[in-house]
CSV table of C-alpha atoms in Angstrom, one decimal:
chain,number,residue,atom,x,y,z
F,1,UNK,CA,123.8,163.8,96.2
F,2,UNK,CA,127.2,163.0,96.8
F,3,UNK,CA,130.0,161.7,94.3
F,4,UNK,CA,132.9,159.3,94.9
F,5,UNK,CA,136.1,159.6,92.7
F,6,UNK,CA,138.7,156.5,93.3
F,7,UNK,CA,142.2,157.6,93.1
F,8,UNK,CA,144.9,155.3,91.8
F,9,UNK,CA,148.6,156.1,91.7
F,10,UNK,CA,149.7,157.3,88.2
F,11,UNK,CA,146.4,157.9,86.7
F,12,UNK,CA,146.4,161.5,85.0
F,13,UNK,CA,142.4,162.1,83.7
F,14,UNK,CA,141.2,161.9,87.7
F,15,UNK,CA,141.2,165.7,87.5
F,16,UNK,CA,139.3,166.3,84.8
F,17,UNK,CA,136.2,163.8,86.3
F,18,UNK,CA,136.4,165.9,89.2
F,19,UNK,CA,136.2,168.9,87.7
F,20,UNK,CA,133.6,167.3,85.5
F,21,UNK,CA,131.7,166.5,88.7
F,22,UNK,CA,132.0,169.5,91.1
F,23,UNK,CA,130.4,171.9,87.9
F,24,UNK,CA,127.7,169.7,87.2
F,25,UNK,CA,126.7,168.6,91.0
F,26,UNK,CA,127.5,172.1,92.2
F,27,UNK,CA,129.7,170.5,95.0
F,28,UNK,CA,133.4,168.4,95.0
F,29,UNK,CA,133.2,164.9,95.3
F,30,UNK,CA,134.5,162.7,97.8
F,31,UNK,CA,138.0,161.6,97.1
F,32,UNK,CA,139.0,157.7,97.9
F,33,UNK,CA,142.6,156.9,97.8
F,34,UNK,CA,143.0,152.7,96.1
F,35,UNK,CA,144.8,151.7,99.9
F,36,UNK,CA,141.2,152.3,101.3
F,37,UNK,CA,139.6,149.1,102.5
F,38,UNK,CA,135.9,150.9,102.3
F,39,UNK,CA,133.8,153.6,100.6
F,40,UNK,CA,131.7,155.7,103.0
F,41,UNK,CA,127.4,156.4,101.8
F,42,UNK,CA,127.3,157.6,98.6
F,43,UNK,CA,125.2,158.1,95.3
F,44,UNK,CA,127.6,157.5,92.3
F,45,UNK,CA,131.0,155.9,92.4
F,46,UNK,CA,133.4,156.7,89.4
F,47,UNK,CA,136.4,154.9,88.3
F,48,UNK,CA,138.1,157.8,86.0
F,49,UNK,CA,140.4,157.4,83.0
F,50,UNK,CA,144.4,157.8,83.0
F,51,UNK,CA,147.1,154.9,82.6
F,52,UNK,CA,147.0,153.8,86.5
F,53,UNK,CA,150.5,152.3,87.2
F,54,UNK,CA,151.3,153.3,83.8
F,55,UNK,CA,149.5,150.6,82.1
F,56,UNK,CA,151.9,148.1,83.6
F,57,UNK,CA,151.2,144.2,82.6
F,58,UNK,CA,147.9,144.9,81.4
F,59,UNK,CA,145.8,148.4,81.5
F,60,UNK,CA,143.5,148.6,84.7
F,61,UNK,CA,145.4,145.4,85.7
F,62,UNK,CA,147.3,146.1,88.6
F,63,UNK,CA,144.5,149.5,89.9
F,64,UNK,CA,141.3,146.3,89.4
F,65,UNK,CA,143.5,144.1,92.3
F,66,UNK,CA,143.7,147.1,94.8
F,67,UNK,CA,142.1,146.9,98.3
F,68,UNK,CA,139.3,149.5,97.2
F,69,UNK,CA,138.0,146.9,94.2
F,70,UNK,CA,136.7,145.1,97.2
F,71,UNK,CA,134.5,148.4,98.4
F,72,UNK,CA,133.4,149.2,94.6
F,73,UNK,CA,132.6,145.8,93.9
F,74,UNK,CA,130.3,145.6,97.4
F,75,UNK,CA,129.0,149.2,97.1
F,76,UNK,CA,127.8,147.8,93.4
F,77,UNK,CA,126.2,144.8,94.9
F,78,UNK,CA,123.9,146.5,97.1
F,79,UNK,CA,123.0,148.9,93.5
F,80,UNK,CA,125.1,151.9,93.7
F,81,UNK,CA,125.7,153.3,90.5
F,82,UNK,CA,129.8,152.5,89.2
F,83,UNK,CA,130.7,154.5,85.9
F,84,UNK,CA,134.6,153.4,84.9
F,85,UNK,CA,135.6,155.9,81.9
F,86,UNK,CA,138.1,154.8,79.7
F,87,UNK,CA,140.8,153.3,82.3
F,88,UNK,CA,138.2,153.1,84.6
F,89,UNK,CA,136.5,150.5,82.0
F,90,UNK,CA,139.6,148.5,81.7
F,91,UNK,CA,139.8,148.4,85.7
F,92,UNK,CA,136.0,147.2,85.8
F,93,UNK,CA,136.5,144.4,83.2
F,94,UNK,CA,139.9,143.2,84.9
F,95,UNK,CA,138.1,143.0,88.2
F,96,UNK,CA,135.0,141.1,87.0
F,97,UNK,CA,132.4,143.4,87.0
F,98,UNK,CA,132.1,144.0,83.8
F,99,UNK,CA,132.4,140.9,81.4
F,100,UNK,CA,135.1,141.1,78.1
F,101,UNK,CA,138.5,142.5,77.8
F,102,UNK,CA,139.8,145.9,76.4
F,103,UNK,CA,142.6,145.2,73.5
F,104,UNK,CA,145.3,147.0,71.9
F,105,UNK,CA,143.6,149.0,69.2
F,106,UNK,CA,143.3,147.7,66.0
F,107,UNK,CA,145.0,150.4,64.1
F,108,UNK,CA,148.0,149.9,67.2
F,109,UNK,CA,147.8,154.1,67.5
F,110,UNK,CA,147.1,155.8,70.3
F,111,UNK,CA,143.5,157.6,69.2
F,112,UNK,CA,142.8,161.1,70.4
F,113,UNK,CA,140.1,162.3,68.8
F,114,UNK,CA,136.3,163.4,68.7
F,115,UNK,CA,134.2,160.5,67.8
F,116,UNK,CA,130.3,160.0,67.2
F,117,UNK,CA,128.3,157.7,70.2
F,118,UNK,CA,124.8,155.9,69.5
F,119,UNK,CA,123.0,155.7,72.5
F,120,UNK,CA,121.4,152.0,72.4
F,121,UNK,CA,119.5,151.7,75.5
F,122,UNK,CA,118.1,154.7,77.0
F,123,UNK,CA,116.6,152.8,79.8
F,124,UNK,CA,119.7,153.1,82.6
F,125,UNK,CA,120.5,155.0,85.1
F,126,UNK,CA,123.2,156.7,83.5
F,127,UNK,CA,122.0,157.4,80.0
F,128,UNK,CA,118.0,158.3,80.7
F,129,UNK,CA,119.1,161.6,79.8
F,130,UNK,CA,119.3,161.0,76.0
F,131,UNK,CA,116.9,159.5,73.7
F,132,UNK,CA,117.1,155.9,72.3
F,133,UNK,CA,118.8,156.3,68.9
F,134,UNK,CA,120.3,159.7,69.9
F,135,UNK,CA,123.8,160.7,68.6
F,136,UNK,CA,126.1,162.8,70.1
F,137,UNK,CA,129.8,164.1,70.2
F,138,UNK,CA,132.3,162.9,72.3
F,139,UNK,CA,136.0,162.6,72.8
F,140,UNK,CA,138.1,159.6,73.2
F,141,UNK,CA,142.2,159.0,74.1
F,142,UNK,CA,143.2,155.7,74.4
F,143,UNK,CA,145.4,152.9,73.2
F,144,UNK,CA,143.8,149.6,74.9
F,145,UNK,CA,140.2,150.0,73.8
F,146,UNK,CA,139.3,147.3,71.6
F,147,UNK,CA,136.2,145.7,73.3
F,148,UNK,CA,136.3,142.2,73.3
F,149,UNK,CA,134.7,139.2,74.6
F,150,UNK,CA,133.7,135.6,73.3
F,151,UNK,CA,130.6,135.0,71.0
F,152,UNK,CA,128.4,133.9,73.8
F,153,UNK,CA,129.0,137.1,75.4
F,154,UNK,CA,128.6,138.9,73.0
F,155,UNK,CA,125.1,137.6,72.1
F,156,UNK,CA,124.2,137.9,75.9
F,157,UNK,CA,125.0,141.6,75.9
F,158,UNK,CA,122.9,142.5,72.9
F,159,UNK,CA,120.2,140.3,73.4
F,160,UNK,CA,119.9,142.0,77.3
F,161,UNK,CA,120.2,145.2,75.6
F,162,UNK,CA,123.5,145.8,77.4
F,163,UNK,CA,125.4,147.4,74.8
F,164,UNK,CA,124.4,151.1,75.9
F,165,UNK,CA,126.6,153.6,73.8
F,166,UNK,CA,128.2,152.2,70.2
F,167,UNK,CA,130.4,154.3,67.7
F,168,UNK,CA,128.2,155.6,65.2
F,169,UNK,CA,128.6,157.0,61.9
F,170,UNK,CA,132.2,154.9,61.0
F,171,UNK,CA,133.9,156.6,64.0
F,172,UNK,CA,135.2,153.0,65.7
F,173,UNK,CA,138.2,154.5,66.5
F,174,UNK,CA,139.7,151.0,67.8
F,175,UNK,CA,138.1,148.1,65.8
F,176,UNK,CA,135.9,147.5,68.9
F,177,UNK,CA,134.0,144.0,68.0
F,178,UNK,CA,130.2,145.3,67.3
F,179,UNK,CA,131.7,149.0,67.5
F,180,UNK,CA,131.0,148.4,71.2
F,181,UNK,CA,131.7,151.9,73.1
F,182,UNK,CA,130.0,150.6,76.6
F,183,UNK,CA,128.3,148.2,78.2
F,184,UNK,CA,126.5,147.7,81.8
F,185,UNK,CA,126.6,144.9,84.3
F,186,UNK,CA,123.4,142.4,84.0
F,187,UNK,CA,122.0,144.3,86.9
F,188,UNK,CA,122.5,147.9,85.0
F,189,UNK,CA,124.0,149.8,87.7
F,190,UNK,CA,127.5,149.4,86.6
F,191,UNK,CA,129.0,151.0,83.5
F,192,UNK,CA,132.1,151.2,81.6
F,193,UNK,CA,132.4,153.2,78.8
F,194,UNK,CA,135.9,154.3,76.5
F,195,UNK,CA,134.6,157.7,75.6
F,196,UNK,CA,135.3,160.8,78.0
F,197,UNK,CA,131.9,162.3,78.5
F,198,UNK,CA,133.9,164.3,81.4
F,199,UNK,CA,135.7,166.2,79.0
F,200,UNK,CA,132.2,167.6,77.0
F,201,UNK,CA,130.2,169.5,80.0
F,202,UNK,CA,130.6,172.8,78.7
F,203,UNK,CA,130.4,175.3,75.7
F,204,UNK,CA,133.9,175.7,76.2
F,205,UNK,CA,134.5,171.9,75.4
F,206,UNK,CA,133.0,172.5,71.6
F,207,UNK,CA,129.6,171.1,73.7
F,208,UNK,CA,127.6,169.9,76.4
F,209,UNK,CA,127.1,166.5,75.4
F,210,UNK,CA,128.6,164.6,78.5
F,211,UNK,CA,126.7,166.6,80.6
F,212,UNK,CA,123.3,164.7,80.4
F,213,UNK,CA,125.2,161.4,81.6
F,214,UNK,CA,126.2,162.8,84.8
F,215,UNK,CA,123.3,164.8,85.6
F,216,UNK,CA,120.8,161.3,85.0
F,217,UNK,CA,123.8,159.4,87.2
F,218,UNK,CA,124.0,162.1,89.9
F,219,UNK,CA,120.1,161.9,90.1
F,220,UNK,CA,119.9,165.6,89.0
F,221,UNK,CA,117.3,165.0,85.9
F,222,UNK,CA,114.8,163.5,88.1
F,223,UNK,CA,115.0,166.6,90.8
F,224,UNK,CA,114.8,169.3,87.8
F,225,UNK,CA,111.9,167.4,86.3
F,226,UNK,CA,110.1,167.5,89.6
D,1,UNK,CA,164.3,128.3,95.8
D,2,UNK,CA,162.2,127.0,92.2
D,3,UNK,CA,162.8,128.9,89.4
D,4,UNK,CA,159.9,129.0,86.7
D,5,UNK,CA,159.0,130.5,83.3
D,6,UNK,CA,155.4,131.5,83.2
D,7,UNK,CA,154.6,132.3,79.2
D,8,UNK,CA,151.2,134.0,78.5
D,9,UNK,CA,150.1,134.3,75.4
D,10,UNK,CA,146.8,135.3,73.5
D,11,UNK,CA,144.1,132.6,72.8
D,12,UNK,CA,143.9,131.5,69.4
D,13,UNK,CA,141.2,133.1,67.5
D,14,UNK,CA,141.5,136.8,69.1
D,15,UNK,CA,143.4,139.1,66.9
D,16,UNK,CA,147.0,139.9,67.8
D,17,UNK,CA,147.5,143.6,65.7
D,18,UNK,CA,151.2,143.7,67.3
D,19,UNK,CA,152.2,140.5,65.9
D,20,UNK,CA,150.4,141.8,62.6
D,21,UNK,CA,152.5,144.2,62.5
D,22,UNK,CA,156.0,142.5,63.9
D,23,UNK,CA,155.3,140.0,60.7
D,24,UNK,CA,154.9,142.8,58.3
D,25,UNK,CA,158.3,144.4,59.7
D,26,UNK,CA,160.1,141.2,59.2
D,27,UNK,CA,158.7,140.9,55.5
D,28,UNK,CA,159.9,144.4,55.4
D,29,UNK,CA,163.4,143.5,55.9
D,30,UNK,CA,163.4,140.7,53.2
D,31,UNK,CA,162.5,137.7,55.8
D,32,UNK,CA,160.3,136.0,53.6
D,33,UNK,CA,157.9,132.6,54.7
D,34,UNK,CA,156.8,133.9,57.9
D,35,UNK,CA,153.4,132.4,58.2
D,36,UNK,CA,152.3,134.2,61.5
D,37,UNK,CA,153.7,136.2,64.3
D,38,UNK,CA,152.3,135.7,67.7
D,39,UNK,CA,153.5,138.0,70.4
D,40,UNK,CA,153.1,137.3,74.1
D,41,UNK,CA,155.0,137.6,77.8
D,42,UNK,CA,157.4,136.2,79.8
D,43,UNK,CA,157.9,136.2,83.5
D,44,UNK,CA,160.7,134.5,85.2
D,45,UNK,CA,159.8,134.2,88.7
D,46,UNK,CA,161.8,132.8,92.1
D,47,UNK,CA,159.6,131.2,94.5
D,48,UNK,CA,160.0,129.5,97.8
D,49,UNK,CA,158.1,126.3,97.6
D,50,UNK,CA,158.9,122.9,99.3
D,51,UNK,CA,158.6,121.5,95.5
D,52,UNK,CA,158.1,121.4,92.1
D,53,UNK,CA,154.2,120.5,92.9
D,54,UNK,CA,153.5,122.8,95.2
D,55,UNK,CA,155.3,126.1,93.1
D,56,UNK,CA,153.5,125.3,90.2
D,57,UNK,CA,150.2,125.1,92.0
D,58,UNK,CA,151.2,128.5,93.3
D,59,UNK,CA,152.1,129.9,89.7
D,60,UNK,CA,148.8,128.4,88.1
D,61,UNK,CA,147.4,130.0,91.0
D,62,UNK,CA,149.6,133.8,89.9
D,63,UNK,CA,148.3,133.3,86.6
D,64,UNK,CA,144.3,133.0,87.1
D,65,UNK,CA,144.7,136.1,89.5
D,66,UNK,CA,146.8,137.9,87.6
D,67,UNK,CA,149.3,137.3,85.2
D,68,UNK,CA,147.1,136.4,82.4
D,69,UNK,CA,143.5,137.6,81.7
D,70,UNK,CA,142.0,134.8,80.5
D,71,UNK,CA,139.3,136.6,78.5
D,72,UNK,CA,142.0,136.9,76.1
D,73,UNK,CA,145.0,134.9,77.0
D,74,UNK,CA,146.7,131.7,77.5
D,75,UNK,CA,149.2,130.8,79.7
D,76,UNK,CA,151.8,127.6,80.5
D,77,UNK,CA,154.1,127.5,83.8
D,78,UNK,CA,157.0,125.7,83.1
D,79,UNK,CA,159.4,125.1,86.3
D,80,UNK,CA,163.2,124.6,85.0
């Protein structure tokens, strides 16, 4: 299995996904800088978190109009798995494959903090590692993650069963309209999510509870189960 | 060379928590009968264009690609 992380100037959390990845996958993944105007093969493409071009104009604005969003956005089409954390959700909206915006939180604060995910739909590639209804840990640090989108979005995203991870247990830590924590594309191979599963692999993180995303995404469930 | 203001704001109807709080700082200092507080952008922009049609076709153009995500925003190009 191989892994793709996209690179943007400025963004500071591409580490940690990387780190993330090459523990759990046993290997480093590919890197892809944003001048590149294609992705080679691969099994999982990640958009990771951290301010790229320091949030200018709009968070993920500037990163979602880079010559790589053409790649992603065609690697996607033909059903690769795309998982945007945190700015990597804001990039994915801005660039239209993911539908709504990400707001200024409510509260106005940055949020850094460990906060409680409901996992609504079990049934995609990335979260078939957890049980429908299943509740676990994770952190979040952002200041633009107020989900948003118009009503008739909103309704198309819960009736398709689209909203995949919510806050659960009063932990919306941003006012997030349905306390909507991430959603997939209508095809299900394309999610974005606020929370940083990447930083919850490992005993030493406080727990493991990110790990089962990855390992479902990187196609590692399936091989242990066989 | 046309020089244009492009304003974007946010739509009606989605929550603005800066200009919340921007109105509660003005009551704050004693600035009473402020209804609302909307906060938005402005972009002055210099553009080669042959006219006034053709740069604000251009802008319009700016804005749907970029300067405003219309998820959430509105925007008017105004050419001075």
């Amino acid at each position: 299995m191989t892994a793709t992380v996209i690179l943007f100037p400025g963004s500071n959390r591409d580490r940690d996904m990387i780190a993330a990845l090459t523990k759990i996958a046993g290997a480093a993944p590919r890197l892809v800088w944003h001048t590149e105007a294609d992705i080679p093969p691969t099994d999982l493409i990640i958009v990771p978190g951290g301010f790229s071009y320091g949030d200018y104009l709009r968070a993920g604005a500037i990163a979602a109009r880079s010559p790589v969003m053409a790649a992603i956005i065609r690697r996607a089409n033909e059903g690769v798995p795309v998982l945007g954390v945190c700015n990597g959700f804001q990039i994915l909206t801005e660039a239209g494959l993911l539908p709504g915006a990400l707001m200024r939180n409510g509260g106005l604060k940055f949020v850094c903090r460990q906060v409680k995910l409901e996992v609504t739909n079990a049934n995609t590639v990335f979260t078939s590692g957890y049980a429908r209804g299943q509740v676990f840990t994770c952190p979040v640090a952002h200041h633009d993650g107020n989900y948003f989108a118009d009503a008739d979005t909103i309704k198309r995203l819960e009736d398709g069963g689209r909203v995949v991870l919510r806050y659960a247990q009063g932990t919306n830590p941003n006012g997030s309209v349905n306390d909507i924590a991430g959603i997939v594309n209508e095809a299900g191979n394309v999610l974005g999510m606020m929370p940083h599963p990447e930083n919850r692999i490992e005993p030493a993180h406080g727990g493991a509870d990110g790990r089962p995303l990855f390992e479902a995404a990187l196609g590692l469930t399936a091989q242990a189960a066989a | 060379m046309v020089t244009a203001r492009v304003t974007v704001t946010l739509k009606q109807g989605v929550l603005d928590p800066q200009g919340k709080a921007i109105e509660s700082g003005l009551a704050g200092l004693g600035f009473d009968g402020v209804a609302s507080v909307r906060q938005g952008k402005v972009f002055d922009i210099e553009i080669d264009a042959k006219d006034r049609g053709a740069a604000e076709a251009r802008l319009n153009e700016m804005c749907e690609k970029l300067l405003a995500n219309t998820v959430i925003e509105d925007y008017a190009v105004e050419v001075v």
